[in-house]
Every structure is written in structure tokens, then in C-alpha cells.
Amino acid sequence: MAKKRKLPLKACVKCKALVQDTVEVCPICGSREFTEEWDGFIAVIDPEKSEAAKMLSISQKGVFSIKVH
């Protein structure tokens, strides 16, 4: 079985924004709580027109995890 490659990203526990491992404060919500345990991601370009963003309660542009553990 192939080894799963880890992206150098962590997810904000509060808003699910994905950021580089070196970021200390979430640029979306200002939280300092992050996790490396997340699954899937979505890139939101126009949150007002995106049905997926609405389903996930995402209201800003960015890259977000689908699920945070």
C-alpha cells in the first residue's frame, strides 16, 4: 500500500481554514487552535455563489478542510 503524503497544512479548529504549518493565528477567524487531523479540502473562490460553501457554512474566500477531527 502506498504511503499517504502529508500536506504541510493544518486546519483551524474553529473555521476549518487550511494554513501553512508555520502560521500561528488563523487569517480567517483569528483563532490560535489548529489541528493536523483533517480530511479533504475545498477551495472557495466566490462564497456567495458556491453551493458547497453554503452547505459547509463558509462565507469567505480561501481553502478549507471538509472535516476536522
PDB file of C-alpha atoms in Angstrom:
ATOM      1  CA  MET A   1       0.000   0.000   0.000  1.00  0.00           C
ATOM      2  CA  ALA A   2       1.316   3.455  -0.911  1.00  0.00           C
ATOM      3  CA  LYS A   3       2.216   5.806   1.900  1.00  0.00           C
ATOM      4  CA  LYS A   4      -0.161   8.753   2.195  1.00  0.00           C
ATOM      5  CA  ARG A   5       1.627  12.030   1.517  1.00  0.00           C
ATOM      6  CA  LYS A   6       1.025  14.670   4.177  1.00  0.00           C
ATOM      7  CA  LEU A   7       0.426  18.217   3.032  1.00  0.00           C
ATOM      8  CA  PRO A   8       2.284  20.889   5.032  1.00  0.00           C
ATOM      9  CA  LEU A   9      -1.034  22.308   6.209  1.00  0.00           C
ATOM     10  CA  LYS A  10      -3.010  22.420   9.414  1.00  0.00           C
ATOM     11  CA  ALA A  11      -6.694  23.242   9.908  1.00  0.00           C
ATOM     12  CA  CYS A  12      -8.196  25.859  12.170  1.00  0.00           C
ATOM     13  CA  VAL A  13     -10.416  24.077  14.687  1.00  0.00           C
ATOM     14  CA  LYS A  14     -12.928  26.965  14.714  1.00  0.00           C
ATOM     15  CA  CYS A  15     -13.457  27.777  10.989  1.00  0.00           C
ATOM     16  CA  LYS A  16     -11.640  24.865   9.240  1.00  0.00           C
ATOM     17  CA  ALA A  17      -9.371  27.189   7.215  1.00  0.00           C
ATOM     18  CA  LEU A  18      -6.242  25.441   5.973  1.00  0.00           C
ATOM     19  CA  VAL A  19      -2.982  27.277   6.636  1.00  0.00           C
ATOM     20  CA  GLN A  20       0.746  26.552   6.467  1.00  0.00           C
ATOM     21  CA  ASP A  21       2.239  24.733   9.475  1.00  0.00           C
ATOM     22  CA  THR A  22       4.151  27.908  10.430  1.00  0.00           C
ATOM     23  CA  VAL A  23       1.043  30.118  10.825  1.00  0.00           C
ATOM     24  CA  GLU A  24       0.184  30.898  14.458  1.00  0.00           C
ATOM     25  CA  VAL A  25      -3.062  32.888  14.051  1.00  0.00           C
ATOM     26  CA  CYS A  26      -5.867  31.958  11.641  1.00  0.00           C
ATOM     27  CA  PRO A  27      -6.222  34.698   8.995  1.00  0.00           C
ATOM     28  CA  ILE A  28      -9.960  33.982   8.670  1.00  0.00           C
ATOM     29  CA  CYS A  29     -11.212  33.942  12.273  1.00  0.00           C
ATOM     30  CA  GLY A  30      -8.226  34.866  14.470  1.00  0.00           C
ATOM     31  CA  SER A  31      -8.195  31.564  16.384  1.00  0.00           C
ATOM     32  CA  ARG A  32      -4.963  30.047  17.651  1.00  0.00           C
ATOM     33  CA  GLU A  33      -6.312  26.472  17.825  1.00  0.00           C
ATOM     34  CA  PHE A  34      -5.178  24.205  14.985  1.00  0.00           C
ATOM     35  CA  THR A  35      -5.095  20.501  14.228  1.00  0.00           C
ATOM     36  CA  GLU A  36      -3.183  18.365  11.767  1.00  0.00           C
ATOM     37  CA  GLU A  37      -6.053  15.852  11.804  1.00  0.00           C
ATOM     38  CA  TRP A  38      -8.318  16.829   8.913  1.00  0.00           C
ATOM     39  CA  ASP A  39      -9.785  15.225   5.785  1.00  0.00           C
ATOM     40  CA  GLY A  40     -10.474  16.619   2.339  1.00  0.00           C
ATOM     41  CA  PHE A  41     -10.447  20.228   1.269  1.00  0.00           C
ATOM     42  CA  ILE A  42     -12.374  22.771  -0.761  1.00  0.00           C
ATOM     43  CA  ALA A  43     -11.119  25.936  -2.431  1.00  0.00           C
ATOM     44  CA  VAL A  44     -13.755  28.666  -2.274  1.00  0.00           C
ATOM     45  CA  ILE A  45     -13.428  31.466  -4.815  1.00  0.00           C
ATOM     46  CA  ASP A  46     -16.907  33.026  -4.639  1.00  0.00           C
ATOM     47  CA  PRO A  47     -18.638  32.031  -1.401  1.00  0.00           C
ATOM     48  CA  GLU A  48     -21.886  33.821  -2.330  1.00  0.00           C
ATOM     49  CA  LYS A  49     -22.369  31.704  -5.462  1.00  0.00           C
ATOM     50  CA  SER A  50     -20.912  28.422  -4.172  1.00  0.00           C
ATOM     51  CA  GLU A  51     -23.490  25.836  -3.112  1.00  0.00           C
ATOM     52  CA  ALA A  52     -20.733  23.767  -1.474  1.00  0.00           C
ATOM     53  CA  ALA A  53     -19.612  26.789   0.587  1.00  0.00           C
ATOM     54  CA  LYS A  54     -23.195  27.340   1.713  1.00  0.00           C
ATOM     55  CA  MET A  55     -23.543  23.680   2.737  1.00  0.00           C
ATOM     56  CA  LEU A  56     -20.321  23.944   4.773  1.00  0.00           C
ATOM     57  CA  SER A  57     -21.207  27.392   6.230  1.00  0.00           C
ATOM     58  CA  ILE A  58     -18.182  29.038   4.611  1.00  0.00           C
ATOM     59  CA  SER A  59     -18.626  32.762   3.991  1.00  0.00           C
ATOM     60  CA  GLN A  60     -15.115  33.852   2.937  1.00  0.00           C
ATOM     61  CA  LYS A  61     -12.673  33.046   0.134  1.00  0.00           C
ATOM     62  CA  GLY A  62      -9.969  30.530   0.950  1.00  0.00           C
ATOM     63  CA  VAL A  63      -9.046  26.877   1.270  1.00  0.00           C
ATOM     64  CA  PHE A  64     -10.919  24.935   3.947  1.00  0.00           C
ATOM     65  CA  SER A  65     -10.930  21.396   5.252  1.00  0.00           C
ATOM     66  CA  ILE A  66     -14.090  19.345   4.794  1.00  0.00           C
ATOM     67  CA  LYS A  67     -13.748  17.561   8.133  1.00  0.00           C
ATOM     68  CA  VAL A  68     -11.705  18.402  11.235  1.00  0.00           C
ATOM     69  CA  HIS A  69     -11.038  15.631  13.776  1.00  0.00           C
TER      70      HIS A  69
END
